[in-house]
CSV table of C-alpha atoms and ligand atoms in Angstrom, one decimal:
chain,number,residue,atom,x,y,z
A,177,UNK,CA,41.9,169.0,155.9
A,178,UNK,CA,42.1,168.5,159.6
A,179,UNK,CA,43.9,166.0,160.8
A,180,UNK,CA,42.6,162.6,161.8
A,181,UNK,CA,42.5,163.1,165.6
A,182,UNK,CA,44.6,160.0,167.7
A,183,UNK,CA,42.7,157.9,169.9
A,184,UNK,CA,44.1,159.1,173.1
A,185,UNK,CA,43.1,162.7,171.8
A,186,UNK,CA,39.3,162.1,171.3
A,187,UNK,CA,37.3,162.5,175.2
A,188,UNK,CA,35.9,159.5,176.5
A,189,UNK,CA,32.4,158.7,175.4
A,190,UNK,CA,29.9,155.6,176.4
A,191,UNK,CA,29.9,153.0,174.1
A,192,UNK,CA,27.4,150.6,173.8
A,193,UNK,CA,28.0,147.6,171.6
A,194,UNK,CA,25.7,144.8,171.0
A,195,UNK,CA,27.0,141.1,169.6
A,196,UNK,CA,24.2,138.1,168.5
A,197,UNK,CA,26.2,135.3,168.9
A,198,UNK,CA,25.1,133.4,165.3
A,199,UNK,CA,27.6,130.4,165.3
A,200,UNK,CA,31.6,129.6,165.1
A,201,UNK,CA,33.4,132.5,167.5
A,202,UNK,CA,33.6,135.3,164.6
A,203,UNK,CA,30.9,137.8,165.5
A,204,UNK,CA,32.2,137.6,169.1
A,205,UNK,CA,35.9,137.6,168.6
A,206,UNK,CA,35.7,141.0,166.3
A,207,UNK,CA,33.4,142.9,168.5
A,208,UNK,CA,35.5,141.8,171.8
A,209,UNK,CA,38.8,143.1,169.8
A,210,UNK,CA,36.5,146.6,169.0
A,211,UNK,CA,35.9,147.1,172.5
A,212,UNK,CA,38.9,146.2,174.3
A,213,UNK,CA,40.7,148.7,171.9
A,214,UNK,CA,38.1,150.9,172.2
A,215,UNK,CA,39.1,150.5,176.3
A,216,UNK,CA,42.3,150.9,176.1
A,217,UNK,CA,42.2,153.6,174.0
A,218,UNK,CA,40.2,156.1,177.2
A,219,UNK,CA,36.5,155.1,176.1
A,220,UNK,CA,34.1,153.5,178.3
A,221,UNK,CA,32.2,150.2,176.8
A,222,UNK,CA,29.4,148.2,177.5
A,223,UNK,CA,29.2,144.9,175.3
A,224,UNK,CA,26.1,143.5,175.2
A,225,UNK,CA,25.7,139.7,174.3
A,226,UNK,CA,23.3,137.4,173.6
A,227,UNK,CA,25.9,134.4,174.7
A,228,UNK,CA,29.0,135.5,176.5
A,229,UNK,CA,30.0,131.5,177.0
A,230,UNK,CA,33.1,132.2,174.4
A,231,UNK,CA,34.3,135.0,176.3
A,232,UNK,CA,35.7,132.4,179.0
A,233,UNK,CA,38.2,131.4,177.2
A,234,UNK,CA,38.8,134.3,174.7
A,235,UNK,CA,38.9,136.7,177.0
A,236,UNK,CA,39.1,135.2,180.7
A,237,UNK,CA,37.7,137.4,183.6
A,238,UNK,CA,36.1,140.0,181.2
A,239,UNK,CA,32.4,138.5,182.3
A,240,UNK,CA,33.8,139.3,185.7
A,241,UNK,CA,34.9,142.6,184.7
A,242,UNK,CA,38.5,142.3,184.9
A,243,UNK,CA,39.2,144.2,181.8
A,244,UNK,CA,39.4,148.1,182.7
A,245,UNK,CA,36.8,150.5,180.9
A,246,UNK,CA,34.9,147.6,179.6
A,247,UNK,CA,31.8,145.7,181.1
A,248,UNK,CA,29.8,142.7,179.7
A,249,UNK,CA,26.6,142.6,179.8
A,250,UNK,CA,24.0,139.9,178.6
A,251,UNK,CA,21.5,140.8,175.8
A,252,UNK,CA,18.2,139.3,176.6
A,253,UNK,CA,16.9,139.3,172.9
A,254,UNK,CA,13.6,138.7,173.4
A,255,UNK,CA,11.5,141.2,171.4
A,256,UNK,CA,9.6,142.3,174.8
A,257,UNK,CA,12.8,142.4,177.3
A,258,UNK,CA,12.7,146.1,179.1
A,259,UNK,CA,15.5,147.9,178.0
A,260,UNK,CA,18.2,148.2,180.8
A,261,UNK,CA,17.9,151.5,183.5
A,262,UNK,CA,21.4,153.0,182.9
A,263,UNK,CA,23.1,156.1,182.1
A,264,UNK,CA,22.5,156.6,178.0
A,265,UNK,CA,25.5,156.3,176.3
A,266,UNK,CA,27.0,158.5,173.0
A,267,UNK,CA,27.5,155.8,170.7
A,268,UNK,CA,25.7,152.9,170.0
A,269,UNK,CA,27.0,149.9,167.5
A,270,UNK,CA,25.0,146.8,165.9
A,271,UNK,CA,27.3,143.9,165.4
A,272,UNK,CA,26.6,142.5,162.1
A,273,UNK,CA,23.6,143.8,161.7
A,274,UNK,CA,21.9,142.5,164.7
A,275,UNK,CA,19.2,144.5,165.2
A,276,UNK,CA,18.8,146.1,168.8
A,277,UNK,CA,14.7,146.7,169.8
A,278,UNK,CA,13.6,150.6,169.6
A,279,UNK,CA,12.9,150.4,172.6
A,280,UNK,CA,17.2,149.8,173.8
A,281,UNK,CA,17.6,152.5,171.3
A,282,UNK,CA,15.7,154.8,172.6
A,283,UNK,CA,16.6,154.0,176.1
A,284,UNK,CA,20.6,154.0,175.4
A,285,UNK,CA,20.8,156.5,173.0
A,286,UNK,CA,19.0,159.9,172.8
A,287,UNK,CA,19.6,162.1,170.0
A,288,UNK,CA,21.4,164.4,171.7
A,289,UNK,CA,24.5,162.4,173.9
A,290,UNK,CA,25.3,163.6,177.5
A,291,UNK,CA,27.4,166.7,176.2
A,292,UNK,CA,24.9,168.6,173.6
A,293,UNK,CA,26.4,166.7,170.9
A,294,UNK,CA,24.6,164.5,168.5
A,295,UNK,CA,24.8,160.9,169.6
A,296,UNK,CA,25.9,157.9,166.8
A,297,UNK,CA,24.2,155.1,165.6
A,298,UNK,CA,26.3,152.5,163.5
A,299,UNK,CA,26.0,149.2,161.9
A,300,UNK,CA,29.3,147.4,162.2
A,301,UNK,CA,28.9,145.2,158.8
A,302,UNK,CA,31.6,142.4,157.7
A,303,UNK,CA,34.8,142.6,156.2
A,304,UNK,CA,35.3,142.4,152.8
A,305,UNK,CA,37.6,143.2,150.0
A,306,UNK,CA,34.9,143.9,147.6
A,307,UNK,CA,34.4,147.2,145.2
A,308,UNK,CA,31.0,147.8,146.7
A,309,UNK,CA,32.3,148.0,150.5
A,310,UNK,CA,34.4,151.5,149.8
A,311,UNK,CA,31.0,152.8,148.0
A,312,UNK,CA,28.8,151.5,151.4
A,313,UNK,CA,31.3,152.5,153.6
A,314,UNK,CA,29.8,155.8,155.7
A,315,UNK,CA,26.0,155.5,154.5
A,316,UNK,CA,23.2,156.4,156.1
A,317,UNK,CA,20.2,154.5,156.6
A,318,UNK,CA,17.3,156.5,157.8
A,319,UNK,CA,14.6,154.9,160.2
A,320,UNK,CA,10.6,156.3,158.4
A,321,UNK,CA,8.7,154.7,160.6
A,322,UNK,CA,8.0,153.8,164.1
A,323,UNK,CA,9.5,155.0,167.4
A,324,UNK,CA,12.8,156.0,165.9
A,325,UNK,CA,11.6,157.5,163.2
A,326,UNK,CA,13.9,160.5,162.0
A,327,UNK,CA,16.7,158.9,163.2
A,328,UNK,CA,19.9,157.9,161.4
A,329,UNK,CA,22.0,154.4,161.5
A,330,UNK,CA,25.2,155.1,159.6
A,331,UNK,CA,27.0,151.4,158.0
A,332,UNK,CA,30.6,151.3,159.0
A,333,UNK,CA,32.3,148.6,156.6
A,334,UNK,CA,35.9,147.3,157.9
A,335,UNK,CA,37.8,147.1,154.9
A,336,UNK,CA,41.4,147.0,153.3
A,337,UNK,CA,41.7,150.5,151.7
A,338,UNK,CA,41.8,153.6,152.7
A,339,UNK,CA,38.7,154.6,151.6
A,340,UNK,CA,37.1,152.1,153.9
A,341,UNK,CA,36.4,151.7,157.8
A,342,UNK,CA,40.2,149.6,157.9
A,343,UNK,CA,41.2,146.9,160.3
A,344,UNK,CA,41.4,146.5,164.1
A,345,UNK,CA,45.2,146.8,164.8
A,346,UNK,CA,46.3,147.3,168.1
A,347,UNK,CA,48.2,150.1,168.9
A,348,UNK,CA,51.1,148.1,170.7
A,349,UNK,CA,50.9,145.2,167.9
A,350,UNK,CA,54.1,146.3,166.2
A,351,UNK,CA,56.1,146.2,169.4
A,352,UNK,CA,55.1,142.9,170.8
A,353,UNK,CA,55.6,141.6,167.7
A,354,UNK,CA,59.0,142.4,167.8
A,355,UNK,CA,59.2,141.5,171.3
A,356,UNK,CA,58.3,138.0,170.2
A,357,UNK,CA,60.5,135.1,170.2
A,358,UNK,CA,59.0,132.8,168.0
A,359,UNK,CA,61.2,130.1,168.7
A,360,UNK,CA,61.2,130.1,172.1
A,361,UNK,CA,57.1,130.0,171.7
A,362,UNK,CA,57.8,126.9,170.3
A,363,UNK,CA,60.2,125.3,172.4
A,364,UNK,CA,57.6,125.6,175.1
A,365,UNK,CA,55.1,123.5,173.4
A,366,UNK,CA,57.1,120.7,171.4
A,367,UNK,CA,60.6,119.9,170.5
A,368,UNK,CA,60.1,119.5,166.4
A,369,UNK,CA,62.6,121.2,164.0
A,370,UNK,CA,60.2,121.2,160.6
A,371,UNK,CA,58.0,124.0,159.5
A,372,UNK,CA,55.5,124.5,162.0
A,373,UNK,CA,51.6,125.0,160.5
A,374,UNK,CA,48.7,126.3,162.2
A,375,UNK,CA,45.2,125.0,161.3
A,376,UNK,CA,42.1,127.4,162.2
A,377,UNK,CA,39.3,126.0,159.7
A,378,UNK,CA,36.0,124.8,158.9
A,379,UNK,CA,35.8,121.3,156.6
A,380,UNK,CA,38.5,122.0,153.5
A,381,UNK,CA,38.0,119.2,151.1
A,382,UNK,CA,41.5,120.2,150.1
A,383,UNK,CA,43.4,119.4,153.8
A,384,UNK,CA,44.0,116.1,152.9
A,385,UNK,CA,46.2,117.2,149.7
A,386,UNK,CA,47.5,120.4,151.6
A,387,UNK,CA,49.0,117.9,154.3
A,388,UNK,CA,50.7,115.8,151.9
A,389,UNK,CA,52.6,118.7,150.3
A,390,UNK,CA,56.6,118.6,149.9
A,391,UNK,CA,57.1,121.5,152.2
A,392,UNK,CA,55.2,120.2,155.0
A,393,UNK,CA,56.2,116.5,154.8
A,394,UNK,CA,57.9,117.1,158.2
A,395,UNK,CA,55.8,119.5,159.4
A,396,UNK,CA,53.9,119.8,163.1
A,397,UNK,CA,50.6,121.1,163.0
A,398,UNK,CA,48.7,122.8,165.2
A,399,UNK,CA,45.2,122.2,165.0
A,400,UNK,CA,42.3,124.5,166.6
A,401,UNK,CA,40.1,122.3,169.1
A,402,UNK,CA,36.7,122.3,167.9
A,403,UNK,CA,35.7,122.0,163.5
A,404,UNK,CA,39.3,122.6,162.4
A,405,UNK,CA,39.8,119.4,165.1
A,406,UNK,CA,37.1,117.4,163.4
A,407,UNK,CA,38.1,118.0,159.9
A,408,UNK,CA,41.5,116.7,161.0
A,409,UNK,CA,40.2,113.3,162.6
A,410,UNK,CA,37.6,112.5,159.7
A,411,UNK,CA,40.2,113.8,156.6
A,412,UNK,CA,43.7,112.9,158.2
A,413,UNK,CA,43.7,111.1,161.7
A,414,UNK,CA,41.2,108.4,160.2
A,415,UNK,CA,43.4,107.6,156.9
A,416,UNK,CA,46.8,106.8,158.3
A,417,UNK,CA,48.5,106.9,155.0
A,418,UNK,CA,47.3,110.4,154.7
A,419,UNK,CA,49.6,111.8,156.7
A,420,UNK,CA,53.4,112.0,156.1
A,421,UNK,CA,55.3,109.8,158.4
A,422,UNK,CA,57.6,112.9,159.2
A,423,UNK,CA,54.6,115.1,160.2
A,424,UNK,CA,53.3,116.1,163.8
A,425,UNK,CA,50.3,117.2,165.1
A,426,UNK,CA,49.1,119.0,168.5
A,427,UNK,CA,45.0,119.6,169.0
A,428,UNK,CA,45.1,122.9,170.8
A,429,UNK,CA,42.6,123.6,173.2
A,430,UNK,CA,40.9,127.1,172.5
A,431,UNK,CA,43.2,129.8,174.3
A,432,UNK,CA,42.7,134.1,175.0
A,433,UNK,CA,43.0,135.7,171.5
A,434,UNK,CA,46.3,137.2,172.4
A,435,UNK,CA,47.6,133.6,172.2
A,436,UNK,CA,46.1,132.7,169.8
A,437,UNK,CA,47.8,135.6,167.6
A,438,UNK,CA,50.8,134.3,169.1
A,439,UNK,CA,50.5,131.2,167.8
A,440,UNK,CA,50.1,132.5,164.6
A,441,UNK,CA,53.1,134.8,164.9
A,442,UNK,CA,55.1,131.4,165.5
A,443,UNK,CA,54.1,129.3,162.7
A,444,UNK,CA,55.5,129.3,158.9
A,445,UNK,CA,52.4,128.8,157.7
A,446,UNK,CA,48.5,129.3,158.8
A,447,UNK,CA,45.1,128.2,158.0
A,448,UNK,CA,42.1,131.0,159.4
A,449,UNK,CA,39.4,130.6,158.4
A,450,UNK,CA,36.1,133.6,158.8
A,451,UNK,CA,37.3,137.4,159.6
A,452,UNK,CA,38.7,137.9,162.6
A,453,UNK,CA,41.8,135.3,162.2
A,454,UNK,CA,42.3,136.6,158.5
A,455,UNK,CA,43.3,139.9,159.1
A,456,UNK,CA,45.0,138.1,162.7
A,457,UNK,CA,46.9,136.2,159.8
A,458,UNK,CA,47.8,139.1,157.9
A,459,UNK,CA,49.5,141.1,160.8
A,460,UNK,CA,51.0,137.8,161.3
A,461,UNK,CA,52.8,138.5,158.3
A,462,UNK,CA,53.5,134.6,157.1
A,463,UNK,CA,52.0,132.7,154.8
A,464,UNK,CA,48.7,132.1,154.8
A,465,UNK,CA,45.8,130.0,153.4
A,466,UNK,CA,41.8,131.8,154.3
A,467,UNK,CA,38.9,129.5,154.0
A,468,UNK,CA,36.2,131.6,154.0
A,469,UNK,CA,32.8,131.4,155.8
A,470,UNK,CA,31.0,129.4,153.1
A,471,UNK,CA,27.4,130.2,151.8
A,472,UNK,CA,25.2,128.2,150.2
A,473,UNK,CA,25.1,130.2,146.7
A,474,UNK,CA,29.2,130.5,146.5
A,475,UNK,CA,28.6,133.7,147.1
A,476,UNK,CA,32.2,133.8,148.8
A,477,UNK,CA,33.8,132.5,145.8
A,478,UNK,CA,33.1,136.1,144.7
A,479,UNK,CA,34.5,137.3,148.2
A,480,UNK,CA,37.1,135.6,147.5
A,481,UNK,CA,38.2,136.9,144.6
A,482,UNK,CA,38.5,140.4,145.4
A,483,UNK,CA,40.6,139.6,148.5
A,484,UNK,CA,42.9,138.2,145.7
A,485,UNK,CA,42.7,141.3,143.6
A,486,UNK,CA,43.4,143.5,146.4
A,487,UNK,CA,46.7,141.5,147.6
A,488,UNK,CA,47.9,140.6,145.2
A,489,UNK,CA,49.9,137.7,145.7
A,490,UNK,CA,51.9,135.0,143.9
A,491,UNK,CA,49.7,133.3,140.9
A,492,UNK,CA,50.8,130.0,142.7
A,493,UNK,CA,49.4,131.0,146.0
A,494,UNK,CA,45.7,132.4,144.9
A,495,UNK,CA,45.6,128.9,142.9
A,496,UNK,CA,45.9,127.4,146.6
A,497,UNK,CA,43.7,129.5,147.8
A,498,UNK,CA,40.8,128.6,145.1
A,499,UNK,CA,41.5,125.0,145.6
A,500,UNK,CA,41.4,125.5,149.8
A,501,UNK,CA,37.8,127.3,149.1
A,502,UNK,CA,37.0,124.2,146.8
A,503,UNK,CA,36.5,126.8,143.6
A,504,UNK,CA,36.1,124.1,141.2
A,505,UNK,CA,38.7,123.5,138.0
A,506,UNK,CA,41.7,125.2,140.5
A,507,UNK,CA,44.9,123.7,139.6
A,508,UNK,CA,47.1,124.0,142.9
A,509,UNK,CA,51.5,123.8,142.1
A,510,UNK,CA,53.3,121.6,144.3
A,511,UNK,CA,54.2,123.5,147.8
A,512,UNK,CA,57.9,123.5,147.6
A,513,UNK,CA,59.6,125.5,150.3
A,514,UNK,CA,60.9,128.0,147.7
A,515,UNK,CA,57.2,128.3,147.3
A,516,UNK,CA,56.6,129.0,151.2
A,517,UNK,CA,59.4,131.6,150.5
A,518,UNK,CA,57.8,133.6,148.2
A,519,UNK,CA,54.5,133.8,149.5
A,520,UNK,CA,56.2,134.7,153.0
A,521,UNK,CA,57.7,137.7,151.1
A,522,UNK,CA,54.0,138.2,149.8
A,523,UNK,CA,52.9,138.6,153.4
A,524,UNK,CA,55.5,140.8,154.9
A,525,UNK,CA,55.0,143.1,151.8
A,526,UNK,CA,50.9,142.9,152.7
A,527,UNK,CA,51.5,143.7,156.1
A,528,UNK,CA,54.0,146.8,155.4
A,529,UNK,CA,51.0,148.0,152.8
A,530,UNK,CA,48.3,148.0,155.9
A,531,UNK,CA,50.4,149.1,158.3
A,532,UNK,CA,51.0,152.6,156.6
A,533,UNK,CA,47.2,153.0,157.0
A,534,UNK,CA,44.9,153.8,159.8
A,535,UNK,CA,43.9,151.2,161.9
A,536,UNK,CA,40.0,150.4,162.2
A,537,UNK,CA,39.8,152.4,165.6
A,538,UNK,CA,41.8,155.5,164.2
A,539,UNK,CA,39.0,155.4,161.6
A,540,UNK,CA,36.1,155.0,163.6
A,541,UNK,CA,37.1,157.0,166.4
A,542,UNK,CA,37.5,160.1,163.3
A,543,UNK,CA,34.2,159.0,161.9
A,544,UNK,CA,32.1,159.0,165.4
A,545,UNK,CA,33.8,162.4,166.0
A,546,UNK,CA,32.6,164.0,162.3
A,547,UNK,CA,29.2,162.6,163.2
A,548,UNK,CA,29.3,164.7,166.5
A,549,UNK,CA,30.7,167.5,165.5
A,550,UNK,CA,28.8,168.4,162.1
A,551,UNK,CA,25.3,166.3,162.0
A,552,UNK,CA,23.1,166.2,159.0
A,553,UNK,CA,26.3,167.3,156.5
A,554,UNK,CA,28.8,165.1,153.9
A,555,UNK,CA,27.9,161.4,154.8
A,556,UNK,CA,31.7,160.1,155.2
A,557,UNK,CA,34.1,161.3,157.8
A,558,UNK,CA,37.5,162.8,156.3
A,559,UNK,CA,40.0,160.6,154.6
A,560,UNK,CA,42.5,159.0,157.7
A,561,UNK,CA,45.6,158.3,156.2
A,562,UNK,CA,47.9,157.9,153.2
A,563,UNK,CA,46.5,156.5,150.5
B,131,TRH,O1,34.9,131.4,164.1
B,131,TRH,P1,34.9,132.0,162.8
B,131,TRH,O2,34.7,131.0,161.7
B,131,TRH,O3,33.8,133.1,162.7
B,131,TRH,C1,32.8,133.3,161.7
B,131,TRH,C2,33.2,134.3,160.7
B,131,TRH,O4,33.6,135.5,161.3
B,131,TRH,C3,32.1,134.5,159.8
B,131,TRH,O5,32.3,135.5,158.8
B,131,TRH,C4,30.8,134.9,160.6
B,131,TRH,O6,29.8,135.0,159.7
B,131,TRH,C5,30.5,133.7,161.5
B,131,TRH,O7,31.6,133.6,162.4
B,131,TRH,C6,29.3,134.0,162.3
B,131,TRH,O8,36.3,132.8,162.4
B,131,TRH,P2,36.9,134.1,162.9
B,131,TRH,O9,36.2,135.3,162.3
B,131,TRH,O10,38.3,134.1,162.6
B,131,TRH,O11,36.7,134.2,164.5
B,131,TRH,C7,37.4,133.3,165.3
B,131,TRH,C8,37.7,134.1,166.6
B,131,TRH,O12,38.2,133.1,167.6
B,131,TRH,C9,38.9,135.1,166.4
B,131,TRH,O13,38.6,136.2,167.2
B,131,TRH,C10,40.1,134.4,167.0
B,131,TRH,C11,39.4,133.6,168.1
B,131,TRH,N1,40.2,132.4,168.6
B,131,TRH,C12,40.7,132.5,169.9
B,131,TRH,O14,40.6,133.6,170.5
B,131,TRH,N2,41.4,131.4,170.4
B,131,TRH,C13,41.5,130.3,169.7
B,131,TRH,O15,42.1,129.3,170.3
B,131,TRH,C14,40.9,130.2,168.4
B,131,TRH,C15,41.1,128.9,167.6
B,131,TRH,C16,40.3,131.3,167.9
């Protein structure tokens, strides 16, 4: 089998990714990680964004351009807007399955990219831990009709395993992590000696319990500005006995993602909540509690459970997790700090499990380059790492 070619191997292509801003800071915060890898890793980007406004503090200066080899453009969406006159690019991706007028597609991305090769059309989907993603992962989907027709959009599912699209990593993450000084980090923000807990969430019916919790009775808490803020006031702030009289708290302003990994590299326990701060959390390698996105039909209760399968954690800590996703009839063991220890030991063992896979770009960068180099033959690009 070949082998998977490195990202500072593959020749620079345009890429031109498109983000619909839906709600919350997900579907931007994953595609800005995609293309500031992609960026650093030689490729040229183009992200194109229905609302940047996120980006300000996220990634402050990229609107301006300040972030070599990518530029940010915004996505009129309106079904009649003129696609843009530039240079085509070789690679096109659809956030989420925002869909991108024929017209753009047409306009960005002939069938055959600027060096004879076959151009590539993607659908970046969500992550999940679910059976189904590894059987999606690397599909095509056909256009029949209209302008495009005879075309191909291929689904690129971010996943866990190796037989997935895997998980945006940076290629430096291992060294600054090690570089860190976690308690320094903290010194700079507040003198408090307890276990420190980040909070990224939406509204968990269970935050009032979690606070209360042996382990954290002296805790500080840092607290996301914005829902995870809210929930705080209206479930904590506003019932003065619900809080431990040993415990801290610190509202946090939204800062640049690389901070905000930071923070999460500093605390002994965190709260994310959506995608993007999950698998943030699992580099992170410390315990962690995920509320996911919630749909109406509990249709991430089912989500929910196949991230459990996959990691495969203490019985303790995926009872916390049911009871943090309000799973009804979950019955959630005291936190003790014994308890903290063992699902720390959970997450470093998580982490060493991912990290000796492919990262997302490794993967996509391999796929993108099968696509190019053999259209029209076995749908999914070779295997990338061990499995
Ligand atoms: O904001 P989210 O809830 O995003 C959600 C989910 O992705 C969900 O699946 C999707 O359907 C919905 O959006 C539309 O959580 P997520 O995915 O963790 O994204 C948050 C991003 O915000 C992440 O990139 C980290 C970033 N962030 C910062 O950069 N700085 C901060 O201070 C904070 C709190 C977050």
């Amino acid at each position: 089998m070949a082998p998977t070619p490195r990202a500072t191997d593959t020749p620079p292509l345009t890429w031109d990714v498109f983000c619909h801003v839906i709600d919350n800071w997900g579907d931007v915060g994953v595609c800005w990680r995609l293309c500031r890898q992609l960026a650093a890793a030689g490729q040229r980007v183009r992200l194109w964004i229905d609302d940047a406004t996120a980006l300000d503090w996220m990634a402050p200066g990229a609107r301006r351009g300040t972030v070599p080899g990518v530029r940010v453009h915004e996505w009129p969406r309106q079904a009649d807007a003129p696609p843009p006159a530039l240079d085509p690019g070789d690679v096109l991706i659809e956030g989420f399955g925002c869909h991108v007028p024929d017209a753009w597609v047409a306009a960005l991305l002939p069938p055959v990219a600027h060096d004879g090769r076959p151009s590539v059309w993607l659908n970046l989907e969500y992550l999940s831990a679910e059976p189904w993603v590894a059987r999606s992962h690397g599909l095509p989907s056909p256009v029949l009709s209209g302008t495009l027709r005879g075309r191909t959009k291929w689904f690129y599912f971010p996943g866990f395993t190796v037989d997935t699209g895997g998980l945006l990593r940076e290629a430096d993450l291992a060294q600054r992590q090690a570089r860190f000084d976690a308690m320094a980090w903290r010194a700079r923000l507040a003198p408090h000696a307890g276990p420190w807990v980040s909070l990224f969430c939406y509204e968990p019916r269970a935050l009032p319990q979690l606070v209360v919790q042996p382990a954290l009775h002296t805790a500080h808490w840092l607290v996301a500005a914005g829902r995870s803020a809210a929930a705080w006031a209206a479930q904590v702030a506003a019932h003065p006995a619900a809080c431990p009289p040993g415990a801290t708290v610190q509202v946090l302003d939204a800062v640049p993602q690389c901070a905000f990994d930071e923070r999460l590299w500093a605390c002994d326990l965190n709260a994310v909540r959506g995608e993007d701060s999950l698998v943030r959390a699992l580099w992170a390698a410390r315990p962690l509690l995920w509320q996911l996105y919630p749909q109406d039909d509990d249709a991430h209760h089912a989500k929910l459970e196949a991230f459990l399968r996959w990691f495969d954690g203490p019985p303790d800590w995926a009872a916390w997790m049911r009871t943090w996703n309000g799973v009804p009839g979950a019955e959630t063991p005291a936190l003790t700090p014994a308890r903290l220890a063992t699902w720390r030991e959970a997450a470093a063992a998580t982490r060493a499990r991912l990290l000796a896979q492919d990262d997302m770009l490794t993967r996509l960068l391999a796929f993108v380059h099968h696509r190019r180099a053999a259209p029209g033959d076995a749908r999914h690009a070779p295997a990338t790492g061990p499995g």
